[in-house]
Amino acid sequence: MLATLPRTRSTASNESLSTPQSDPSTSTGHLATESAAPIPISQKDLKSRVLAHLKGRVWEFGCDDVIRMIMPNLTADQVSKFNDALAAAPLGQLKLGPLGKKKVQSYTPLVEYLNRLIKIAQHIRDMLGFNSDADAYWQTMFCRQNAKPTRDGIHGAHALKPDLLVFNNLATETEPEEEDLSAVWGYPADPFDIKIPVVLHIDLAIEVRSKWDQTLAQLGTYARACFYASPLRRFIVCLGINHVERTFSIFVFHAGGVAVSTSIDLEKGQGDLVRFFLSVLLWQTVDDAGIVSDGIHYTLPSPVKGTAPIELDNLQLLHRRVDLCGRRTYVARVGSNVDGSNNNVRGQRTAKFTSYGAGLKLQDDHERQATKSSTANKSAASVGQKRKASTQAGKPGNVQRRSGRATSERRQPRDHNREAILTVGGAEAAEAEAQEEIEQRLGAERRTTPLAEHTEIHARGNLKKCPTEAVIKLSWQQLKSWQFEACALADCSGRFGLPSVFYTLRVADNKKFLPPKDAHGTVWSKCERIKSETPTPPDHRVLCATVTADVGISLECCRTPWELARALLDCQLGWLGALRSDILHRDVSIGNLLLLKVPAARKSFQASLPERYDSSELAEARTAYNAIGADLRKTLDSLDVGDECTAIMTDFDLAFRMDQPSDGTGHLSGTVEFMSTPMLESLESKTTYRQGVQDDLWSFFNVAFWAILHSEIFPGRTKFESIWRHKIRNNFNARDGTHSAIIRRWTQYDEEDDDCELGISSPLLIAFLPILHEWRDILLKLKMVSIKKTLVDIDEGLRQQSIAIKSVRDFARILEKYRTRLESAVLTAPPPPSRVD
């Protein structure tokens, strides 16, 4: 099980919607470990979080504007036919039956009414010729009541039960009985469970309420479930109905918030409802539906024009952030699949998807082998052209499936992130028969659509070619800052203690869902009926993909005290390496410091200052810095730290440049569990505080304590260690007191006195006690950044650089002093598990 993590990565702003965990042993970096079952979150609590998360992010548009957001691009001729068909439709003649005071009493008349409007929309769609080749994303649309919770959901949250559901291509002659139907956001945990007669993927959720703010909160939980099932999706569309007012609104959730249409009368607005359903029915590809990638197979553009694209298979999901909007970071370990065979670590049931820009295609193994040779000599631009793929019924690996870009299926529940219903290799006949039966129930059918290319290679790292095993990170970055992480990673690529980067792509954005800058107050406005605050400036975000070479695991998995000590040192050297480019990380956390699976070759660390400190006025300070750097290099040599690093620091999405001015507002960034005490106090008191190198240094110290107390190999089993773990995980105010209590035990302990007991069982913690004691004494002597000076100031910037290298030098000296203790620690824990999943 790959845990979704609760780290609150703060920018002093919105509350995270990540499901809380009772034992969060991993973080937001490129790693994945086992975690205890999460604490269930109630619907009431979840809905309140949704409203808090969307605070200031709700924009109201006219219905026409919202429909244009979700409608695929049409030619002028298609638009003309679209309008003519709508004008000729028998609108205004349908009557909506009486709706009850209780919403349950309104379900039946609403379903009947909506299905009649859907039939009109489907008739117009067919008249326009969009379904003539049976290649539309939507085949048929059907609305029905929902009497039970969905079969799947988000790990740690109670199951959801939408009021009405819209499905795509109900693959049965007659409507199934309620007990035979299971609605899913994604897919069944076991796709071969033939006990489920009908499995339907939820394509559109409808909520019936009497208050619009409650409607927004509930639809937000549905959108969150959809984003969890398909984390790389650009938008989710929902429909809200007020049964008391007899009105409806369209809700479009995206990375920047939610766009809401004005409320329209259900009967008078028949034309708007038909246009809404028709716009959705016109989706031809998964790109139209907002699906960027499935997260299973990736085809990335080659940096060399005229060469074939790069194909990577998903090997392991490392991190998936469960949020309604914001970054929604998704990280996976991937590997090249040169021979077209399936190397997915989860076994033989695997789907092959291809993402290219804002689109994706699906291929099974047989098709990929057949097409690989034909695509090798084609450019990336020609790879996405339409092609026909033959399907042989009953043949393992040739499964009729839905995809979007170059090959496709017609009807299969579309999670695009699950272990697919697909057998490859030597599958047994019985399993193949079960597979075929499920495919028939799901109504899968292959189709073909063109592949669009929307990617833009923004920054190249030091790697000349894509590694055979790599890490891909996708996240929705803010437009104003997304280029910074790409450039920072490219600039620092390959330095000691830092990742080697292949490149960073700009994949998609959410601009079409945001208010235009020149239409403030006219096209959109504050949504009064939802009781939303005045919207903040539109949150324009860009989906970025970064491919790096180094695969790591958590520092919690360190097998010896010396391995952890060396990893902490290598990460601090990487942090210093970033400071060479005046880049301050600002998010040192357990998830961003990674123990490498295999030590990486790097040029040996050398301390140096950025060019802006080369002036003659700073000659004396620069000389002092270089002297500390030389002393550090000497200490590193004695520790055998040469041209191989054992750990790296990654994830620069909260970093900033020290040589560029800040707004001076004290805007803080980081992961709360590892923030320095002054930062936590500033957040709590809402006072101004300027973040500096000393805060990152304290974060390294806090990470060390976390990794020791949460060690997977040496978990402390005394009651004291259990209490300490709980306090540093759940009580930030008690964290420093816990650190002091642990260190105090060491200062009062006499190793030569047989009657003196530490009350500690972890050999890792026992070995580290003197290191933690002396390390904390060094950090306590650090001076804070002056509020009156910015890091742009040459003298203040140089002072920070000097503090950084001196602190790392002093930490290296401590390790030199206690190296024998760390290497000779008596390890009584059971043999460690393999470092490779």
Coordinates of N, CA and C in Angstrom, one line a residue, residues 58-71 204-207 212 215-216 219 235-242 247-253 258-264 266 269 271-280 283 513 527 529-530:
V58 N -13.7 30.9 -5.5 CA -14.9 30.6 -6.2 C -15.3 31.8 -7.1
W59 N -15.4 31.6 -8.4 CA -15.7 32.7 -9.3 C -17.0 32.3 -10.0
E60 N -17.9 33.3 -10.2 CA -19.2 33.1 -10.8 C -19.1 33.7 -12.2
F61 N -19.5 32.9 -13.2 CA -19.5 33.3 -14.6 C -21.0 33.2 -15.1
G62 N -21.2 33.7 -16.3 CA -22.4 33.5 -17.0 C -22.4 32.1 -17.5
C63 N -23.6 31.5 -17.7 CA -23.7 30.1 -18.2 C -22.9 29.9 -19.5
D64 N -23.0 30.8 -20.4 CA -22.4 30.7 -21.7 C -20.8 30.5 -21.5
D65 N -20.3 31.3 -20.6 CA -18.8 31.3 -20.4 C -18.4 29.9 -19.8
V66 N -19.2 29.4 -18.9 CA -18.8 28.1 -18.3 C -18.9 27.0 -19.3
I67 N -20.0 27.0 -20.1 CA -20.1 26.0 -21.2 C -18.9 26.1 -22.2
R68 N -18.5 27.3 -22.5 CA -17.3 27.4 -23.4 C -16.1 26.8 -22.8
M69 N -16.0 26.8 -21.4 CA -14.8 26.3 -20.7 C -14.7 24.8 -21.0
I70 N -15.8 24.1 -21.0 CA -15.8 22.6 -21.1 C -16.0 22.1 -22.5
M71 N -16.4 23.0 -23.4 CA -16.6 22.6 -24.8 C -15.3 22.4 -25.6
L204 N -20.3 12.0 -14.3 CA -20.8 13.2 -13.9 C -21.6 13.1 -12.7
A205 N -21.3 13.8 -11.6 CA -22.1 13.7 -10.3 C -23.0 14.9 -10.2
I206 N -24.2 14.6 -9.7 CA -25.2 15.7 -9.6 C -25.7 15.7 -8.1
E207 N -25.7 16.9 -7.5 CA -26.1 17.0 -6.1 C -27.4 17.9 -6.1
W212 N -27.0 26.7 -1.7 CA -25.9 26.5 -2.6 C -24.5 26.3 -2.0
T215 N -24.3 22.8 -1.5 CA -24.0 22.1 -2.7 C -22.6 22.2 -3.1
L216 N -21.9 23.4 -3.0 CA -20.5 23.5 -3.3 C -19.7 22.6 -2.5
L219 N -20.3 18.9 -3.6 CA -19.7 18.6 -5.0 C -18.2 18.7 -4.9
F235 N -9.6 19.2 -15.1 CA -10.8 19.7 -14.5 C -11.8 18.6 -14.3
I236 N -12.7 18.9 -13.4 CA -13.9 18.0 -13.1 C -15.2 18.8 -13.2
V237 N -16.2 18.3 -13.9 CA -17.4 19.0 -14.1 C -18.5 18.3 -13.2
C238 N -19.3 19.1 -12.5 CA -20.4 18.6 -11.7 C -21.6 19.5 -11.9
L239 N -22.8 19.0 -11.6 CA -24.0 19.8 -11.7 C -24.7 19.9 -10.4
G240 N -25.1 21.1 -10.0 CA -25.8 21.3 -8.8 C -27.2 21.7 -9.1
I241 N -28.2 21.2 -8.3 CA -29.6 21.5 -8.5 C -30.2 21.9 -7.2
N242 N -30.9 23.0 -7.2 CA -31.6 23.5 -6.0 C -33.1 23.1 -6.2
T247 N -33.8 25.5 -9.7 CA -32.7 26.0 -10.6 C -31.5 25.1 -10.6
F248 N -30.6 25.4 -11.5 CA -29.4 24.6 -11.6 C -28.2 25.5 -11.8
S249 N -27.0 24.9 -11.5 CA -25.7 25.6 -11.8 C -24.7 24.6 -12.2
I250 N -23.7 25.0 -13.0 CA -22.6 24.1 -13.5 C -21.4 24.5 -12.6
F251 N -20.7 23.5 -12.2 CA -19.5 23.7 -11.4 C -18.3 23.0 -12.1
V252 N -17.3 23.8 -12.3 CA -16.0 23.3 -12.9 C -14.9 23.5 -11.9
F253 N -14.4 22.3 -11.4 CA -13.3 22.4 -10.4 C -12.0 22.2 -11.2
V258 N -12.7 27.0 -8.4 CA -13.9 26.5 -9.1 C -14.6 27.6 -9.8
A259 N -15.1 27.3 -11.0 CA -15.9 28.3 -11.8 C -17.3 27.8 -11.7
V260 N -18.2 28.7 -11.3 CA -19.6 28.4 -11.1 C -20.5 29.2 -12.0
S261 N -21.4 28.6 -12.7 CA -22.3 29.4 -13.6 C -23.4 30.0 -12.7
T262 N -24.0 31.1 -13.2 CA -25.2 31.7 -12.5 C -26.3 30.6 -12.5
S263 N -27.2 30.7 -11.5 CA -28.3 29.8 -11.3 C -29.3 30.1 -12.4
I264 N -29.9 29.1 -13.0 CA -30.8 29.2 -14.1 C -32.0 28.3 -13.8
L266 N -34.8 25.6 -14.1 CA -34.7 24.3 -14.8 C -35.5 24.2 -16.0
G269 N -34.6 27.3 -18.6 CA -33.2 27.2 -19.1 C -33.0 25.9 -19.7
G271 N -32.7 25.2 -22.8 CA -31.7 25.3 -23.8 C -30.3 25.3 -23.3
D272 N -30.1 25.9 -22.1 CA -28.8 25.9 -21.5 C -28.4 24.5 -21.0
L273 N -29.4 23.8 -20.4 CA -29.1 22.4 -20.0 C -28.7 21.5 -21.2
V274 N -29.5 21.7 -22.3 CA -29.2 20.9 -23.4 C -27.8 21.2 -24.0
R275 N -27.5 22.5 -24.0 CA -26.1 22.9 -24.5 C -25.0 22.4 -23.5
F276 N -25.3 22.3 -22.2 CA -24.3 21.8 -21.3 C -24.1 20.3 -21.6
F277 N -25.2 19.5 -21.7 CA -25.0 18.1 -22.0 C -24.4 17.9 -23.3
L278 N -24.8 18.7 -24.3 CA -24.2 18.5 -25.6 C -22.7 18.8 -25.7
S279 N -22.3 19.9 -24.9 CA -20.9 20.2 -24.8 C -20.1 19.0 -24.3
V280 N -20.6 18.4 -23.3 CA -19.9 17.2 -22.7 C -19.9 16.0 -23.7
W283 N -17.1 15.7 -26.4 CA -15.8 15.4 -26.1 C -15.3 14.2 -27.0
F513 N -10.2 28.4 -17.5 CA -11.2 28.3 -16.4 C -11.2 29.6 -15.5
C527 N -19.7 35.2 -5.8 CA -20.9 34.3 -5.8 C -21.6 34.5 -4.5
R529 N -24.7 33.7 -3.5 CA -25.5 32.7 -3.0 C -24.7 31.5 -2.3
I530 N -23.4 31.5 -2.6 CA -22.6 30.5 -2.0 C -21.9 31.0 -0.8

